Short mmCIF file of C-alpha atoms in Angstrom, two decimals:
data_model
loop_
_atom_site.label_atom_id
_atom_site.label_comp_id
_atom_site.label_asym_id
_atom_site.label_seq_id
_atom_site.Cartn_x
_atom_site.Cartn_y
_atom_site.Cartn_z
CA LYS A 1 0.00 0.00 0.00
CA GLU A 2 2.85 2.40 0.79
CA VAL A 3 4.22 3.46 -2.59
CA LEU A 4 6.52 6.32 -1.55
CA GLN A 5 7.73 7.88 1.67
CA LEU A 6 9.79 11.07 1.43
CA TYR A 7 11.18 12.70 4.58
CA ASN A 8 12.54 16.25 5.01
CA ALA A 9 14.01 16.40 1.52
CA ALA A 10 16.22 19.16 0.15
CA ALA A 11 17.61 19.12 -3.39
CA ALA A 12 19.34 21.15 -6.09
CA PRO A 13 20.04 20.35 -9.76
CA SER A 14 23.84 20.54 -9.31
CA PRO A 15 26.33 20.51 -6.39
CA GLU A 16 27.33 24.18 -6.70
CA ILE A 17 23.74 25.45 -6.31
CA PRO A 18 22.19 25.75 -2.83
CA PRO A 19 19.03 23.66 -2.24
CA LEU A 20 15.95 25.03 -4.00
CA PHE A 21 13.67 23.71 -1.23
CA ARG A 22 14.03 22.11 2.22
CA ASN A 23 11.90 20.02 4.60
CA VAL A 24 9.65 18.56 1.89
CA SER A 25 7.89 15.42 3.14
CA LEU A 26 5.36 13.34 1.26
CA GLU A 27 3.61 9.98 1.50
CA ILE A 28 1.86 8.35 -1.44
CA GLN A 29 -0.45 5.34 -1.21
CA ARG A 30 -1.16 2.83 -3.95
CA GLY A 31 -3.51 4.16 -6.65
CA GLU A 32 -3.20 7.83 -5.67
CA ARG A 33 -2.75 10.52 -8.31
CA VAL A 34 -0.60 13.27 -6.86
CA ALA A 35 0.34 16.52 -8.61
CA LEU A 36 3.36 18.59 -7.56
CA LEU A 37 2.83 22.33 -7.89
CA GLY A 38 4.94 25.36 -7.03
CA PRO A 39 6.47 28.45 -8.59
CA ASN A 40 8.90 28.13 -11.50
CA GLY A 41 12.42 27.36 -10.30
CA ILE A 42 11.33 25.85 -6.96
CA GLY A 43 12.73 22.44 -7.93
CA LYS A 44 9.77 20.26 -8.94
CA THR A 45 11.69 18.62 -11.80
CA THR A 46 14.75 18.33 -9.53
CA LEU A 47 12.68 16.45 -6.93
CA LEU A 48 11.30 14.03 -9.55
CA ARG A 49 14.81 13.39 -10.89
CA ALA A 50 16.05 12.67 -7.36
CA LEU A 51 13.18 10.25 -6.72
CA VAL A 52 13.97 8.24 -9.87
CA GLY A 53 17.68 8.08 -8.98
CA HIS A 54 19.09 10.61 -11.47
CA LEU A 55 20.21 13.01 -8.71
CA GLU A 56 21.17 12.74 -5.04
CA LEU A 57 19.05 14.45 -2.39
CA ARG A 58 21.02 17.03 -0.39
CA GLU A 59 19.12 16.27 2.79
CA GLY A 60 16.44 13.84 3.89
CA SER A 61 15.60 10.40 2.50
CA TYR A 62 13.03 8.54 0.47
CA ARG A 63 11.87 4.97 0.21
CA TRP A 64 9.85 3.31 -2.53
CA GLY A 65 7.50 0.51 -1.49
CA ALA A 66 8.01 -3.19 -2.17
CA GLY A 67 7.24 -4.32 -5.70
CA VAL A 68 7.27 -0.82 -7.21
CA THR A 69 8.28 -0.51 -10.87
CA ILE A 70 8.72 3.07 -12.02
CA GLY A 71 8.06 4.58 -15.43
CA TYR A 72 9.64 8.03 -15.74
CA TYR A 73 8.72 10.65 -18.34
CA ASP A 74 11.42 13.32 -18.70
CA GLN A 75 10.22 16.54 -20.36
CA GLU A 76 13.72 17.04 -21.85
CA GLN A 77 13.58 13.62 -23.61
CA ARG A 78 17.15 12.90 -22.45
CA GLU A 79 16.60 9.17 -22.91
CA LEU A 80 15.99 9.21 -26.68
CA THR A 81 18.71 8.30 -29.24
CA ALA A 82 18.80 10.84 -32.10
CA SER A 83 20.08 8.38 -34.76
CA ASN A 84 17.30 5.79 -34.21
CA THR A 85 14.12 5.74 -36.24
CA VAL A 86 10.88 6.03 -34.28
CA LEU A 87 10.28 2.29 -34.71
CA GLU A 88 13.87 1.37 -33.68
CA GLU A 89 13.71 3.62 -30.60
CA VAL A 90 10.63 1.93 -29.20
CA TRP A 91 11.36 -1.60 -30.40
CA SER A 92 14.93 -1.60 -29.02
CA ALA A 93 13.45 -0.95 -25.57
CA TYR A 94 10.97 -3.86 -25.97
CA PRO A 95 12.68 -6.39 -28.31
CA HIS A 96 10.38 -9.24 -27.20
CA LYS A 97 7.31 -7.43 -28.65
CA THR A 98 6.21 -8.04 -32.24
CA GLU A 99 6.46 -5.25 -34.82
CA ALA A 100 2.65 -5.22 -34.98
CA GLU A 101 2.40 -4.56 -31.21
CA ILE A 102 4.94 -1.74 -31.41
CA ARG A 103 3.20 -0.19 -34.42
CA THR A 104 -0.17 -0.38 -32.63
CA VAL A 105 1.12 1.66 -29.68
CA LEU A 106 2.87 4.10 -32.04
CA GLY A 107 -0.39 4.34 -33.99
CA ASN A 108 -2.21 5.26 -30.77
CA PHE A 109 0.27 8.13 -30.46
CA LEU A 110 -0.38 9.21 -34.06
CA PHE A 111 2.64 7.67 -35.82
CA SER A 112 1.26 5.88 -38.86
CA GLY A 113 2.73 4.45 -42.08
CA GLU A 114 6.09 5.96 -42.98
CA ASP A 115 6.14 8.21 -39.87
CA VAL A 116 7.78 5.32 -38.00
CA ARG A 117 10.82 5.56 -40.33
CA LYS A 118 11.65 9.16 -39.34
CA THR A 119 14.78 9.57 -37.20
CA ILE A 120 14.40 10.87 -33.64
CA GLY A 121 16.78 13.74 -34.45
CA SER A 122 14.45 15.03 -37.18
CA LEU A 123 11.33 15.13 -34.96
CA SER A 124 9.68 18.19 -33.44
CA GLY A 125 9.42 18.56 -29.67
CA GLY A 126 5.84 17.30 -29.73
CA GLU A 127 6.75 14.25 -31.81
CA LYS A 128 9.62 13.38 -29.44
CA ALA A 129 7.21 13.67 -26.53
CA ARG A 130 4.86 11.21 -28.27
CA VAL A 131 7.72 8.71 -28.80
CA ALA A 132 8.71 8.93 -25.12
CA LEU A 133 5.10 8.45 -24.05
CA SER A 134 4.74 5.43 -26.37
CA LYS A 135 7.74 3.82 -24.63
CA LEU A 136 6.30 4.63 -21.23
CA MET A 137 2.91 3.06 -22.03
CA LEU A 138 4.62 -0.19 -23.08
CA LYS A 139 6.56 -0.41 -19.83
CA ARG A 140 3.52 -1.43 -17.77
CA ALA A 141 5.00 0.26 -14.69
CA ASN A 142 2.81 0.34 -11.58
CA VAL A 143 4.06 3.86 -10.69
CA MET A 144 4.38 6.64 -13.27
CA VAL A 145 6.46 9.74 -12.58
CA LEU A 146 5.65 12.36 -15.22
CA ASP A 147 7.37 15.72 -15.69
CA GLU A 148 5.16 18.15 -17.64
CA PRO A 149 3.70 15.38 -19.85
CA THR A 150 1.40 17.68 -21.86
CA ASN A 151 4.11 20.21 -22.81
CA HIS A 152 4.64 20.28 -26.61
CA LEU A 153 1.63 18.03 -27.23
CA ASP A 154 -1.05 19.00 -29.75
CA LEU A 155 -4.69 18.52 -28.83
CA MET A 156 -5.06 15.02 -30.33
CA SER A 157 -1.90 13.75 -28.61
CA ARG A 158 -3.09 15.18 -25.28
CA GLU A 159 -6.41 13.42 -25.64
CA VAL A 160 -4.62 10.11 -26.33
CA LEU A 161 -2.42 10.61 -23.25
CA GLU A 162 -5.34 11.58 -21.01
CA ALA A 163 -7.40 8.60 -22.17
CA ALA A 164 -4.47 6.24 -21.52
CA LEU A 165 -3.90 7.68 -18.03
CA GLU A 166 -7.60 7.52 -17.17
CA GLU A 167 -7.50 3.76 -17.86
CA TYR A 168 -4.24 3.39 -15.92
CA ASP A 169 -4.83 1.82 -12.50
CA GLY A 170 -1.37 2.40 -11.02
CA THR A 171 -0.04 5.33 -9.00
CA LEU A 172 0.71 8.71 -10.60
CA LEU A 173 3.11 11.41 -9.41
CA PHE A 174 3.36 14.29 -11.84
CA VAL A 175 4.32 17.93 -12.38
CA SER A 176 2.08 20.01 -14.63
CA HIS A 177 1.08 23.63 -15.14
CA ASP A 178 -1.84 22.54 -17.32
CA ARG A 179 -4.96 23.35 -15.31
CA TYR A 180 -7.28 21.15 -17.38
CA PHE A 181 -4.91 18.18 -17.05
CA LEU A 182 -4.57 18.79 -13.28
CA ASN A 183 -8.32 18.90 -12.79
CA ARG A 184 -8.79 15.72 -14.77
CA MET A 185 -5.92 13.67 -13.30
CA ALA A 186 -5.05 14.72 -9.74
CA ASP A 187 -6.86 13.65 -6.58
CA ARG A 188 -4.31 15.41 -4.37
CA ILE A 189 -2.03 18.41 -4.87
CA VAL A 190 1.27 18.96 -3.06
CA GLU A 191 2.51 22.52 -3.30
CA ILE A 192 6.27 22.85 -2.83
CA GLY A 193 7.71 26.03 -1.32
CA PRO A 194 11.21 26.98 -0.16
CA THR A 195 10.63 25.68 3.38
CA GLY A 196 8.31 22.69 2.92
CA ALA A 197 5.23 21.29 1.25
CA THR A 198 1.48 21.95 1.72
CA GLN A 199 -1.06 19.30 0.77
CA TYR A 200 -4.52 19.90 -0.68
CA LEU A 201 -7.27 17.47 -1.67
#
């Protein structure tokens, strides 16, 4: 039931910068959908990156629950390989899937026909976002950590993402400034400030 426990966390994106926030504590139960809010520059992305192991916390600690598998969506798309085609990028992450299965998921995210032969490096920001989300949906993670998932997405892509997340029965922790997406997805909001976090239903 306990998916995440975070105690008195402080973090910064690099060692030479002082912590952007301190004393942030948070508990997430299975199946909850929690949105992180706060002013620009407060460290929401930094906190997500620390929780998925890409950064060290400066202070405090966190613990993921037993049996948690995490799917992480990075708004910078740092995980994508520019020289791969769209099909290669997704298939190389899931080599045991058939081409038809991969193409079905890509089709859900609006890559049809020859679109799957485009290289990642030639894609727009919105197209890269759709590739990253396709990979995430195939992962079948029971916890999804999403950083600004609707940024760069056109209306159709957003609707696909929202429909997929509404069917998703795992736990969601996400950062978004998109009010419509927040209203539709979050059942709890945690607002991060310089000296701690405030929780709202």
